[in-house]
mmCIF file of C-alpha atoms in Angstrom:
data_model
loop_
_atom_site.group_PDB
_atom_site.id
_atom_site.type_symbol
_atom_site.label_atom_id
_atom_site.label_comp_id
_atom_site.label_asym_id
_atom_site.label_seq_id
_atom_site.Cartn_x
_atom_site.Cartn_y
_atom_site.Cartn_z
ATOM 1 C CA MET A 1 -11.534 7.390 16.925
ATOM 2 C CA LEU A 2 -14.355 9.578 18.863
ATOM 3 C CA GLY A 3 -16.760 11.486 16.741
ATOM 4 C CA MET A 4 -16.018 9.077 13.492
ATOM 5 C CA GLN A 5 -19.309 8.007 11.584
ATOM 6 C CA ASN A 6 -19.945 5.650 8.720
ATOM 7 C CA ARG A 7 -17.471 3.134 10.090
ATOM 8 C CA ARG A 8 -19.252 0.316 8.214
ATOM 9 C CA VAL A 9 -17.692 -0.402 4.940
ATOM 10 C CA LEU A 10 -18.531 -3.067 2.355
ATOM 11 C CA ILE A 11 -15.978 -3.471 0.071
ATOM 12 C CA SER A 12 -16.546 -5.490 -3.203
ATOM 13 C CA GLY A 13 -13.090 -7.419 -4.655
ATOM 14 C CA ALA A 14 -10.649 -9.294 -2.915
ATOM 15 C CA SER A 15 -7.684 -8.692 -5.451
ATOM 16 C CA VAL A 16 -5.590 -6.132 -4.876
ATOM 17 C CA ALA A 17 -7.363 -2.500 -4.441
ATOM 18 C CA GLY A 18 -9.693 -4.237 -1.923
ATOM 19 C CA PRO A 19 -7.365 -5.556 0.767
ATOM 20 C CA ALA A 20 -5.463 -2.845 0.434
ATOM 21 C CA LEU A 21 -8.222 -0.482 1.165
ATOM 22 C CA ALA A 22 -9.479 -2.917 4.159
ATOM 23 C CA PHE A 23 -5.768 -2.233 5.457
ATOM 24 C CA TRP A 24 -6.145 1.234 5.856
ATOM 25 C CA LEU A 25 -9.541 1.349 6.778
ATOM 26 C CA ARG A 26 -8.453 -0.598 9.435
ATOM 27 C CA ARG A 27 -5.911 1.457 10.491
ATOM 28 C CA HIS A 28 -7.848 4.393 10.516
ATOM 29 C CA GLY A 29 -10.638 2.803 12.798
ATOM 30 C CA PHE A 30 -13.165 1.555 10.346
ATOM 31 C CA THR A 31 -14.822 -1.957 9.991
ATOM 32 C CA PRO A 32 -14.420 -3.194 6.750
ATOM 33 C CA THR A 33 -16.078 -6.396 5.341
ATOM 34 C CA VAL A 34 -14.560 -7.668 2.047
ATOM 35 C CA VAL A 35 -17.086 -9.654 -0.540
ATOM 36 C CA GLU A 36 -15.316 -11.673 -3.011
ATOM 37 C CA ARG A 37 -17.163 -13.412 -6.125
ATOM 38 C CA ALA A 38 -14.314 -16.380 -6.312
ATOM 39 C CA PRO A 39 -14.765 -18.919 -3.720
ATOM 40 C CA GLU A 40 -11.458 -18.602 -2.281
ATOM 41 C CA LEU A 41 -8.115 -15.936 -2.820
ATOM 42 C CA ARG A 42 -7.330 -15.914 -6.507
ATOM 43 C CA ASP A 43 -3.801 -17.033 -7.466
ATOM 44 C CA GLY A 44 -1.886 -16.961 -10.457
ATOM 45 C CA GLY A 45 -2.273 -13.496 -12.693
ATOM 46 C CA TYR A 46 0.513 -11.844 -14.716
ATOM 47 C CA ALA A 47 3.493 -9.737 -12.978
ATOM 48 C CA VAL A 48 2.468 -6.429 -11.641
ATOM 49 C CA ASP A 49 4.754 -3.354 -11.069
ATOM 50 C CA PHE A 50 5.250 -0.548 -8.379
ATOM 51 C CA ARG A 51 6.758 2.861 -9.130
ATOM 52 C CA GLY A 52 7.071 6.198 -7.528
ATOM 53 C CA ALA A 53 4.459 7.082 -4.842
ATOM 54 C CA SER A 54 3.105 3.209 -4.501
ATOM 55 C CA MET A 55 6.468 2.395 -3.273
ATOM 56 C CA THR A 56 5.895 4.985 -0.647
ATOM 57 C CA VAL A 57 2.567 3.914 0.364
ATOM 58 C CA LEU A 58 3.893 0.141 0.360
ATOM 59 C CA ALA A 59 6.650 1.790 3.242
ATOM 60 C CA ARG A 60 4.157 3.163 5.115
ATOM 61 C CA MET A 61 2.076 -0.037 5.024
ATOM 62 C CA GLY A 62 5.102 -2.303 6.541
ATOM 63 C CA LEU A 63 5.007 -4.088 3.558
ATOM 64 C CA LEU A 64 7.822 -3.177 1.177
ATOM 65 C CA GLY A 65 10.281 -5.972 2.807
ATOM 66 C CA ALA A 66 7.646 -8.850 2.527
ATOM 67 C CA ILE A 67 6.942 -7.815 -1.574
ATOM 68 C CA GLU A 68 10.570 -7.570 -2.453
ATOM 69 C CA ALA A 69 10.997 -11.012 -0.393
ATOM 70 C CA ALA A 70 8.336 -12.288 -3.093
ATOM 71 C CA ALA A 71 9.806 -10.495 -6.014
ATOM 72 C CA THR A 72 10.115 -11.582 -9.370
ATOM 73 C CA ARG A 73 13.804 -10.285 -9.725
ATOM 74 C CA MET A 74 13.467 -10.209 -13.505
ATOM 75 C CA GLY A 75 15.696 -9.304 -15.642
ATOM 76 C CA ASP A 76 16.308 -8.946 -19.539
ATOM 77 C CA VAL A 77 13.157 -9.671 -22.060
ATOM 78 C CA ILE A 78 14.568 -10.988 -25.054
ATOM 79 C CA TYR A 79 12.671 -11.092 -28.219
ATOM 80 C CA VAL A 80 13.596 -13.771 -30.843
ATOM 81 C CA ASP A 81 12.826 -15.087 -34.271
ATOM 82 C CA SER A 82 10.988 -18.261 -35.070
ATOM 83 C CA ALA A 83 13.995 -20.111 -34.738
ATOM 84 C CA ASP A 84 14.282 -18.965 -31.416
ATOM 85 C CA ARG A 85 17.806 -16.723 -32.363
ATOM 86 C CA PRO A 86 17.815 -13.508 -30.013
ATOM 87 C CA LEU A 87 16.822 -10.316 -32.245
ATOM 88 C CA VAL A 88 16.874 -7.548 -29.655
ATOM 89 C CA VAL A 89 17.098 -7.332 -25.711
ATOM 90 C CA THR A 90 15.143 -4.622 -23.854
ATOM 91 C CA PRO A 91 16.833 -4.059 -20.186
ATOM 92 C CA ALA A 92 14.300 -5.161 -16.943
ATOM 93 C CA THR A 93 13.701 -1.844 -16.309
ATOM 94 C CA TYR A 94 11.864 -1.312 -19.328
ATOM 95 C CA GLN A 95 9.226 -3.845 -18.374
ATOM 96 C CA SER A 96 9.408 -4.434 -14.419
ATOM 97 C CA GLY A 97 9.474 -0.821 -12.704
ATOM 98 C CA GLU A 98 11.232 -0.221 -9.408
ATOM 99 C CA LEU A 99 9.421 -3.427 -7.868
ATOM 100 C CA GLU A 100 7.948 -6.416 -9.571
ATOM 101 C CA ILE A 101 5.610 -9.057 -8.230
ATOM 102 C CA LEU A 102 3.039 -11.902 -9.399
ATOM 103 C CA ARG A 103 -0.480 -10.300 -8.760
ATOM 104 C CA GLY A 104 -1.211 -13.856 -7.122
ATOM 105 C CA ASP A 105 1.696 -13.180 -4.393
ATOM 106 C CA LEU A 106 0.631 -9.961 -3.888
ATOM 107 C CA ALA A 107 -3.078 -10.597 -3.198
ATOM 108 C CA ARG A 108 -1.694 -13.474 -0.513
ATOM 109 C CA ILE A 109 0.349 -11.225 1.011
ATOM 110 C CA LEU A 110 -2.180 -8.355 1.455
ATOM 111 C CA TYR A 111 -4.832 -10.535 2.414
ATOM 112 C CA GLU A 112 -2.353 -12.537 5.153
ATOM 113 C CA GLU A 113 -2.119 -9.046 6.653
ATOM 114 C CA THR A 114 -5.644 -8.177 6.908
ATOM 115 C CA ARG A 115 -7.489 -11.631 7.606
ATOM 116 C CA ASP A 116 -7.562 -11.272 11.089
ATOM 117 C CA GLY A 117 -8.915 -7.638 11.849
ATOM 118 C CA VAL A 118 -11.080 -7.813 8.384
ATOM 119 C CA GLU A 119 -13.992 -9.966 7.614
ATOM 120 C CA TYR A 120 -13.749 -11.897 4.193
ATOM 121 C CA VAL A 121 -17.127 -13.342 2.568
ATOM 122 C CA PHE A 122 -15.542 -15.644 -0.276
ATOM 123 C CA GLY A 123 -17.764 -17.399 -2.851
ATOM 124 C CA ASP A 124 -20.788 -14.395 -2.934
ATOM 125 C CA SER A 125 -21.227 -11.085 -4.785
ATOM 126 C CA ILE A 126 -23.566 -7.960 -4.516
ATOM 127 C CA THR A 127 -26.979 -8.093 -6.495
ATOM 128 C CA ASP A 128 -28.552 -4.487 -5.200
ATOM 129 C CA ILE A 129 -27.593 -1.295 -3.810
ATOM 130 C CA ALA A 130 -30.129 0.545 -2.088
ATOM 131 C CA GLU A 131 -28.996 3.923 -0.827
ATOM 132 C CA HIS A 132 -31.259 5.464 2.264
ATOM 133 C CA ASP A 133 -30.423 8.324 4.596
ATOM 134 C CA ASP A 134 -28.645 6.365 7.143
ATOM 135 C CA GLY A 135 -26.726 4.074 5.235
ATOM 136 C CA VAL A 136 -26.984 1.392 2.343
ATOM 137 C CA THR A 137 -29.022 -1.979 2.138
ATOM 138 C CA VAL A 138 -27.203 -4.526 0.585
ATOM 139 C CA THR A 139 -28.502 -7.504 -1.088
ATOM 140 C CA PHE A 140 -26.465 -10.534 -2.015
ATOM 141 C CA ALA A 141 -26.513 -13.405 -4.336
ATOM 142 C CA HIS A 142 -25.978 -15.731 -1.510
ATOM 143 C CA GLY A 143 -26.247 -14.427 1.808
ATOM 144 C CA GLU A 144 -28.804 -12.394 3.666
ATOM 145 C CA PRO A 145 -29.396 -8.971 2.859
ATOM 146 C CA ARG A 146 -26.912 -6.633 5.142
ATOM 147 C CA GLU A 147 -26.669 -2.726 6.279
ATOM 148 C CA PHE A 148 -23.397 -0.877 5.662
ATOM 149 C CA ASP A 149 -22.855 2.614 6.166
ATOM 150 C CA LEU A 150 -20.663 2.998 2.556
ATOM 151 C CA VAL A 151 -19.987 0.542 -0.402
ATOM 152 C CA ILE A 152 -16.717 0.467 -1.867
ATOM 153 C CA GLY A 153 -16.114 -1.007 -5.680
ATOM 154 C CA ALA A 154 -12.976 -2.604 -5.728
ATOM 155 C CA ASP A 155 -14.125 -5.012 -8.329
ATOM 156 C CA GLY A 156 -12.087 -4.535 -11.407
ATOM 157 C CA LEU A 157 -12.423 -3.293 -14.876
ATOM 158 C CA HIS A 158 -15.996 -5.365 -15.039
ATOM 159 C CA SER A 159 -17.215 -3.843 -11.998
ATOM 160 C CA ASN A 160 -20.239 -4.970 -10.825
ATOM 161 C CA VAL A 161 -20.654 -2.029 -8.446
ATOM 162 C CA ARG A 162 -20.174 0.366 -10.831
ATOM 163 C CA SER A 163 -22.756 -1.331 -13.239
ATOM 164 C CA LEU A 164 -25.347 -1.098 -10.420
ATOM 165 C CA VAL A 165 -24.561 2.571 -9.285
ATOM 166 C CA PHE A 166 -22.867 4.272 -11.930
ATOM 167 C CA GLY A 167 -24.422 2.574 -15.415
ATOM 168 C CA ASP A 168 -23.607 0.040 -18.100
ATOM 169 C CA GLU A 169 -19.536 -0.355 -18.620
ATOM 170 C CA SER A 170 -19.874 0.771 -22.267
ATOM 171 C CA ARG A 171 -20.264 4.329 -20.952
ATOM 172 C CA PHE A 172 -17.018 4.629 -19.073
ATOM 173 C CA ARG A 173 -14.869 1.635 -20.893
ATOM 174 C CA HIS A 174 -12.714 2.996 -23.734
ATOM 175 C CA ASP A 175 -10.862 0.103 -25.452
ATOM 176 C CA LEU A 176 -7.222 0.614 -27.000
ATOM 177 C CA GLY A 177 -7.617 -1.947 -29.602
ATOM 178 C CA TYR A 178 -5.967 -4.861 -28.084
ATOM 179 C CA TYR A 179 -6.293 -8.097 -25.982
ATOM 180 C CA VAL A 180 -4.161 -10.309 -23.729
ATOM 181 C CA SER A 181 -4.172 -13.612 -22.438
ATOM 182 C CA ILE A 182 -2.145 -14.769 -19.564
ATOM 183 C CA PHE A 183 -1.585 -18.251 -17.585
ATOM 184 C CA THR A 184 1.238 -20.657 -15.975
ATOM 185 C CA VAL A 185 2.811 -23.323 -17.851
ATOM 186 C CA PRO A 186 5.513 -25.410 -17.185
ATOM 187 C CA ASN A 187 9.348 -23.641 -17.488
ATOM 188 C CA HIS A 188 9.731 -25.975 -20.488
ATOM 189 C CA LEU A 189 12.341 -23.387 -21.895
ATOM 190 C CA GLY A 190 14.594 -23.391 -18.776
ATOM 191 C CA LEU A 191 14.343 -19.844 -18.634
ATOM 192 C CA ASP A 192 16.156 -17.980 -15.540
ATOM 193 C CA ARG A 193 14.174 -14.957 -14.657
ATOM 194 C CA VAL A 194 14.509 -13.859 -18.134
ATOM 195 C CA GLY A 195 11.601 -13.220 -20.759
ATOM 196 C CA ARG A 196 11.482 -14.577 -24.608
ATOM 197 C CA PHE A 197 8.899 -12.909 -26.885
ATOM 198 C CA TYR A 198 8.395 -13.551 -30.279
ATOM 199 C CA ASN A 199 6.455 -11.289 -32.860
ATOM 200 C CA GLU A 200 3.979 -11.610 -35.802
ATOM 201 C CA PRO A 201 2.179 -8.603 -37.530
ATOM 202 C CA ASN A 202 -0.555 -8.035 -34.762
ATOM 203 C CA ARG A 203 0.073 -10.766 -32.303
ATOM 204 C CA THR A 204 2.678 -11.430 -29.524
ATOM 205 C CA VAL A 205 3.730 -14.548 -27.825
ATOM 206 C CA GLY A 206 5.929 -14.714 -24.732
ATOM 207 C CA VAL A 207 7.165 -16.964 -21.756
ATOM 208 C CA TYR A 208 8.942 -15.715 -18.558
ATOM 209 C CA SER A 209 10.186 -17.568 -15.558
ATOM 210 C CA ALA A 210 8.245 -17.176 -12.049
ATOM 211 C CA ARG A 211 8.592 -18.366 -8.858
ATOM 212 C CA ASP A 212 12.219 -18.728 -8.538
ATOM 213 C CA ASN A 213 12.082 -20.332 -12.352
ATOM 214 C CA THR A 214 9.946 -23.464 -10.993
ATOM 215 C CA GLU A 215 7.478 -22.363 -13.558
ATOM 216 C CA ALA A 216 6.444 -19.799 -16.322
ATOM 217 C CA LYS A 217 3.795 -17.503 -17.381
ATOM 218 C CA ALA A 218 2.780 -17.427 -21.136
ATOM 219 C CA LEU A 219 1.565 -13.990 -22.368
ATOM 220 C CA PHE A 220 -0.495 -13.541 -25.773
ATOM 221 C CA TRP A 221 -1.490 -10.038 -26.985
ATOM 222 C CA PHE A 222 -2.863 -9.106 -30.054
ATOM 223 C CA GLY A 223 -4.840 -6.403 -31.749
ATOM 224 C CA SER A 224 -8.172 -6.220 -32.658
ATOM 225 C CA ASP A 225 -11.479 -4.247 -32.881
ATOM 226 C CA ARG A 226 -14.172 -5.069 -29.968
ATOM 227 C CA LEU A 227 -14.984 -8.651 -29.712
ATOM 228 C CA ASP A 228 -18.540 -10.078 -28.712
ATOM 229 C CA HIS A 229 -17.679 -12.071 -25.801
ATOM 230 C CA ASP A 230 -18.769 -13.227 -22.476
ATOM 231 C CA HIS A 231 -16.141 -12.035 -20.009
ATOM 232 C CA ARG A 232 -17.057 -15.046 -17.557
ATOM 233 C CA ASP A 233 -16.848 -17.633 -20.277
ATOM 234 C CA VAL A 234 -13.397 -19.280 -20.071
ATOM 235 C CA GLY A 235 -14.008 -21.630 -22.369
ATOM 236 C CA GLN A 236 -15.327 -19.290 -25.253
ATOM 237 C CA GLN A 237 -12.023 -17.199 -24.396
ATOM 238 C CA ARG A 238 -9.529 -20.178 -24.850
ATOM 239 C CA ARG A 239 -11.032 -20.591 -28.162
ATOM 240 C CA ILE A 240 -10.540 -16.984 -29.060
ATOM 241 C CA VAL A 241 -6.885 -17.193 -28.012
ATOM 242 C CA GLU A 242 -6.489 -20.550 -29.910
ATOM 243 C CA GLU A 243 -8.115 -19.423 -32.998
ATOM 244 C CA THR A 244 -6.222 -16.599 -33.382
ATOM 245 C CA PHE A 245 -2.744 -17.867 -32.710
ATOM 246 C CA ARG A 246 -3.142 -21.306 -34.476
ATOM 247 C CA ASP A 247 -0.745 -20.332 -37.146
ATOM 248 C CA VAL A 248 2.009 -18.434 -35.446
ATOM 249 C CA GLY A 249 5.401 -19.906 -35.094
ATOM 250 C CA TRP A 250 7.851 -20.287 -32.433
ATOM 251 C CA GLU A 251 6.587 -21.842 -29.190
ATOM 252 C CA THR A 252 2.789 -20.892 -29.894
ATOM 253 C CA SER A 253 1.537 -24.399 -30.076
ATOM 254 C CA THR A 254 3.305 -25.663 -27.022
ATOM 255 C CA LEU A 255 2.133 -22.857 -25.093
ATOM 256 C CA LEU A 256 -1.342 -23.286 -26.631
ATOM 257 C CA GLU A 257 -1.138 -26.692 -25.724
ATOM 258 C CA ALA A 258 -0.449 -26.140 -22.013
ATOM 259 C CA MET A 259 -3.328 -23.456 -22.163
ATOM 260 C CA ARG A 260 -5.904 -26.143 -22.343
ATOM 261 C CA GLU A 261 -4.793 -27.236 -18.773
ATOM 262 C CA ALA A 262 -3.911 -23.897 -16.944
ATOM 263 C CA PRO A 263 -5.606 -23.623 -13.620
ATOM 264 C CA ASP A 264 -5.319 -19.832 -13.732
ATOM 265 C CA PHE A 265 -6.006 -18.701 -17.305
ATOM 266 C CA TYR A 266 -6.996 -14.781 -17.633
ATOM 267 C CA PHE A 267 -8.265 -12.888 -20.634
ATOM 268 C CA ASP A 268 -9.281 -9.636 -21.244
ATOM 269 C CA SER A 269 -9.351 -6.340 -23.079
ATOM 270 C CA ALA A 270 -7.074 -3.632 -22.435
ATOM 271 C CA SER A 271 -9.229 -1.000 -21.851
ATOM 272 C CA GLN A 272 -9.698 2.106 -20.087
ATOM 273 C CA ILE A 273 -12.261 3.144 -17.657
ATOM 274 C CA LYS A 274 -12.833 7.069 -17.492
ATOM 275 C CA LEU A 275 -15.526 8.548 -14.744
ATOM 276 C CA ASP A 276 -15.910 11.921 -14.262
ATOM 277 C CA SER A 277 -16.041 11.579 -10.580
ATOM 278 C CA TYR A 278 -15.109 8.356 -8.670
ATOM 279 C CA ALA A 279 -18.067 8.407 -6.122
ATOM 280 C CA ARG A 280 -21.863 8.916 -6.544
ATOM 281 C CA GLY A 281 -23.821 8.924 -2.881
ATOM 282 C CA ARG A 282 -22.644 6.544 -0.388
ATOM 283 C CA VAL A 283 -20.737 4.200 -2.920
ATOM 284 C CA ALA A 284 -16.902 5.004 -4.477
ATOM 285 C CA LEU A 285 -14.741 3.299 -6.548
ATOM 286 C CA VAL A 286 -10.922 2.282 -6.687
ATOM 287 C CA GLY A 287 -8.384 0.581 -8.589
ATOM 288 C CA ASP A 288 -9.291 -0.511 -11.787
ATOM 289 C CA ALA A 289 -13.205 -0.607 -11.371
ATOM 290 C CA GLY A 290 -12.573 3.639 -10.752
ATOM 291 C CA TYR A 291 -9.944 4.424 -13.117
ATOM 292 C CA CYS A 292 -8.484 1.343 -15.342
ATOM 293 C CA ALA A 293 -4.996 2.546 -17.045
ATOM 294 C CA ALA A 294 -4.994 -0.826 -19.260
ATOM 295 C CA PRO A 295 -1.770 -3.332 -18.548
ATOM 296 C CA LEU A 296 -0.104 -1.607 -21.444
ATOM 297 C CA SER A 297 0.551 1.373 -18.896
ATOM 298 C CA GLY A 298 2.265 -0.671 -16.145
ATOM 299 C CA MET A 299 0.349 1.418 -13.719
ATOM 300 C CA GLY A 300 -2.777 -0.362 -12.485
ATOM 301 C CA THR A 301 -1.406 -1.554 -9.486
ATOM 302 C CA SER A 302 0.025 1.778 -8.597
ATOM 303 C CA LEU A 303 -3.102 2.998 -8.894
ATOM 304 C CA ALA A 304 -4.791 0.599 -7.192
ATOM 305 C CA ILE A 305 -2.159 0.964 -4.250
ATOM 306 C CA VAL A 306 -2.162 4.587 -4.057
ATOM 307 C CA GLY A 307 -6.033 4.673 -4.384
ATOM 308 C CA ALA A 308 -6.689 2.909 -1.558
ATOM 309 C CA TYR A 309 -4.415 4.778 0.502
ATOM 310 C CA VAL A 310 -5.756 8.051 -0.132
ATOM 311 C CA LEU A 311 -9.688 6.922 -0.122
ATOM 312 C CA ALA A 312 -9.152 5.711 3.023
ATOM 313 C CA GLY A 313 -7.035 8.820 4.727
ATOM 314 C CA GLU A 314 -9.814 11.139 2.873
ATOM 315 C CA LEU A 315 -12.322 8.917 4.931
ATOM 316 C CA ALA A 316 -10.301 9.773 8.359
ATOM 317 C CA ALA A 317 -9.266 13.114 7.803
ATOM 318 C CA ALA A 318 -13.631 13.546 7.019
ATOM 319 C CA GLY A 319 -14.378 12.007 10.526
ATOM 320 C CA GLY A 320 -16.083 9.275 7.904
ATOM 321 C CA ASP A 321 -18.202 12.096 5.979
ATOM 322 C CA HIS A 322 -18.422 10.510 2.884
ATOM 323 C CA THR A 323 -19.334 13.825 0.862
ATOM 324 C CA ALA A 324 -16.434 15.594 1.868
ATOM 325 C CA ALA A 325 -14.012 12.459 2.041
ATOM 326 C CA PHE A 326 -15.447 11.454 -1.338
ATOM 327 C CA ASP A 327 -14.931 14.995 -3.255
ATOM 328 C CA ALA A 328 -11.195 15.032 -1.716
ATOM 329 C CA TYR A 329 -10.396 11.562 -2.854
ATOM 330 C CA SER A 330 -11.360 12.571 -6.433
ATOM 331 C CA ARG A 331 -9.707 15.595 -6.454
ATOM 332 C CA GLU A 332 -6.344 14.153 -4.982
ATOM 333 C CA MET A 333 -6.465 11.365 -7.561
ATOM 334 C CA ARG A 334 -7.401 12.943 -11.002
ATOM 335 C CA GLY A 335 -3.909 14.060 -11.762
ATOM 336 C CA PHE A 336 -2.383 10.870 -11.029
ATOM 337 C CA VAL A 337 -5.142 8.646 -13.019
ATOM 338 C CA ASP A 338 -4.508 11.033 -16.158
ATOM 339 C CA ALA A 339 -0.748 10.646 -15.962
ATOM 340 C CA CYS A 340 -0.964 6.898 -15.391
ATOM 341 C CA GLN A 341 -3.918 6.561 -18.215
ATOM 342 C CA LYS A 342 -1.904 8.820 -20.549
ATOM 343 C CA LEU A 343 1.305 6.098 -20.378
ATOM 344 C CA ALA A 344 -0.884 3.405 -22.524
ATOM 345 C CA GLU A 345 -1.600 5.967 -25.142
ATOM 346 C CA GLY A 346 0.755 5.142 -28.217
ATOM 347 C CA ASN A 347 2.271 1.822 -26.663
ATOM 348 C CA GLY A 348 0.463 -0.777 -28.549
ATOM 349 C CA LYS A 349 2.220 -0.577 -31.735
ATOM 350 C CA TRP A 350 5.624 -1.115 -29.997
ATOM 351 C CA PHE A 351 4.390 -4.222 -27.991
ATOM 352 C CA VAL A 352 2.282 -5.464 -30.862
ATOM 353 C CA PRO A 353 3.245 -4.196 -34.062
ATOM 354 C CA PRO A 354 0.711 -4.094 -36.619
ATOM 355 C CA THR A 355 3.115 -4.734 -39.774
ATOM 356 C CA ARG A 356 6.407 -6.214 -40.604
ATOM 357 C CA GLY A 357 7.322 -2.689 -41.088
ATOM 358 C CA TRP A 358 6.378 -1.545 -38.102
ATOM 359 C CA LEU A 359 8.270 -4.762 -36.185
ATOM 360 C CA ARG A 360 11.388 -4.234 -38.090
ATOM 361 C CA PHE A 361 11.369 -0.266 -37.066
ATOM 362 C CA ARG A 362 10.682 -1.496 -33.349
ATOM 363 C CA ASN A 363 13.535 -3.828 -33.716
ATOM 364 C CA LEU A 364 15.909 -1.177 -34.960
ATOM 365 C CA ASN A 365 14.581 1.320 -32.426
ATOM 366 C CA TYR A 366 15.730 -1.097 -29.683
ATOM 367 C CA ARG A 367 18.987 -2.106 -31.208
ATOM 368 C CA LEU A 368 19.847 1.724 -31.386
ATOM 369 C CA LEU A 369 18.051 2.619 -27.989
ATOM 370 C CA PRO A 370 21.558 2.287 -25.830
ATOM 371 C CA TYR A 371 23.286 4.872 -28.086
ATOM 372 C CA LEU A 372 20.325 7.550 -28.585
ATOM 373 C CA PRO A 373 19.966 10.558 -26.278
ATOM 374 C CA TRP A 374 16.628 9.737 -25.675
ATOM 375 C CA ARG A 375 16.760 6.691 -23.476
ATOM 376 C CA LYS A 376 16.783 7.977 -20.265
ATOM 377 C CA LEU A 377 13.593 10.087 -21.174
ATOM 378 C CA ILE A 378 12.043 6.864 -22.137
ATOM 379 C CA GLU A 379 13.004 5.523 -18.771
ATOM 380 C CA GLU A 380 12.063 8.126 -16.811
ATOM 381 C CA LEU A 381 8.548 8.620 -18.323
ATOM 382 C CA PRO A 382 6.795 5.838 -16.099
ATOM 383 C CA LEU A 383 8.758 6.868 -13.162
ATOM 384 C CA LYS A 384 7.763 10.360 -13.934
ATOM 385 C CA ALA A 385 3.760 8.883 -14.086
ATOM 386 C CA GLY A 386 4.249 7.464 -11.100
ATOM 387 C CA ASN A 387 5.221 10.325 -8.686
ATOM 388 C CA ALA A 388 2.525 12.242 -10.284
ATOM 389 C CA ILE A 389 0.925 12.817 -6.994
ATOM 390 C CA THR A 390 2.194 14.343 -3.648
ATOM 391 C CA LEU A 391 0.653 11.947 -0.680
ATOM 392 C CA LYS A 392 -0.355 13.415 2.304
ATOM 393 C CA GLN A 393 0.531 12.017 5.669
ATOM 394 C CA TYR A 394 -2.493 10.868 7.151
ATOM 395 C CA ALA A 395 -3.162 10.602 10.428
ATOM 396 C CA VAL A 396 -3.772 7.096 12.247
ATOM 397 C CA ALA A 397 -6.125 6.241 14.686
ATOM 398 C CA PRO A 398 -4.481 4.701 17.867
ATOM 399 C CA ALA A 399 -4.533 0.941 18.370
#
């Protein structure tokens, strides 16, 4: 595209937001490079949902069909007692949005769609970002320093780019008081596109089938004040989960045993990132790095997909003028981010009841929900948040 400036864009993170941004930047005539700390594309992870505007973006990417083909098609979630007897059932729409896919499957689709036109650098990470008048000098842990015009952090809740440019994570991270662990296990219960969850006060254990029922995902949630742990120390994290759930009933001991061998163990806090601006100088943030909504919202992936579309679109609309584009990006996303983050407020007590009284109250509400007048409102709230942005139709550079 004639007159386009700042074409060379480095993106940190190859999960969802990073490859989605690379997709749109390439479409708009930029030259994106993606650097990823992991040695290869990360598999595994929990199921992620799409609602509202993100469905429109997937359609504009031409990827809706591929993602629908890999969808989980998850059915009901059944809450059970310690003897595995059903207590209450919640329908699929409460948990899975309009479309649900495993995070690892989504990352693979995005990577396959972009790998031929985007430079991917695996097994490396950014150690320094030095901005100057004409661009940014980026230093890496392993590779030689390189020059880029812009740098985008798409590297998650614990964003390295955000720490280097915006400041310590503690200034922007707001914990909701919960931790979650998810990993792949054998489908030993023979689940067929359903989930089974078990609660004890302040602790939730669940398992749901995945990938045409050939495997399952185990899920552990618990309430806690902020823990003093290393978010990269997997051994320490496994011990936290085991110690927290060792006396919990139902299938917990079997799932904990499988956890020790799980290749894709994940553990983190349910936290949000709140920033006054999603950019500083020649550096911007997208997805969880800039506005993590916490897993309790169910909107993190929608935010990442929409954020990537808007950021790339505004850069193209501004002819690569990063100052104008980043300002417009922040304005366009602010209301959407606020609506999605608000969804997480108060959800924790329903998913991880803190007391036996709350547990009984939750189960009673779920049993009565089909007959209550506000059922439709509860179903519509996530969709309303998912549509809390009016998507522009950005012009795309000719091939």
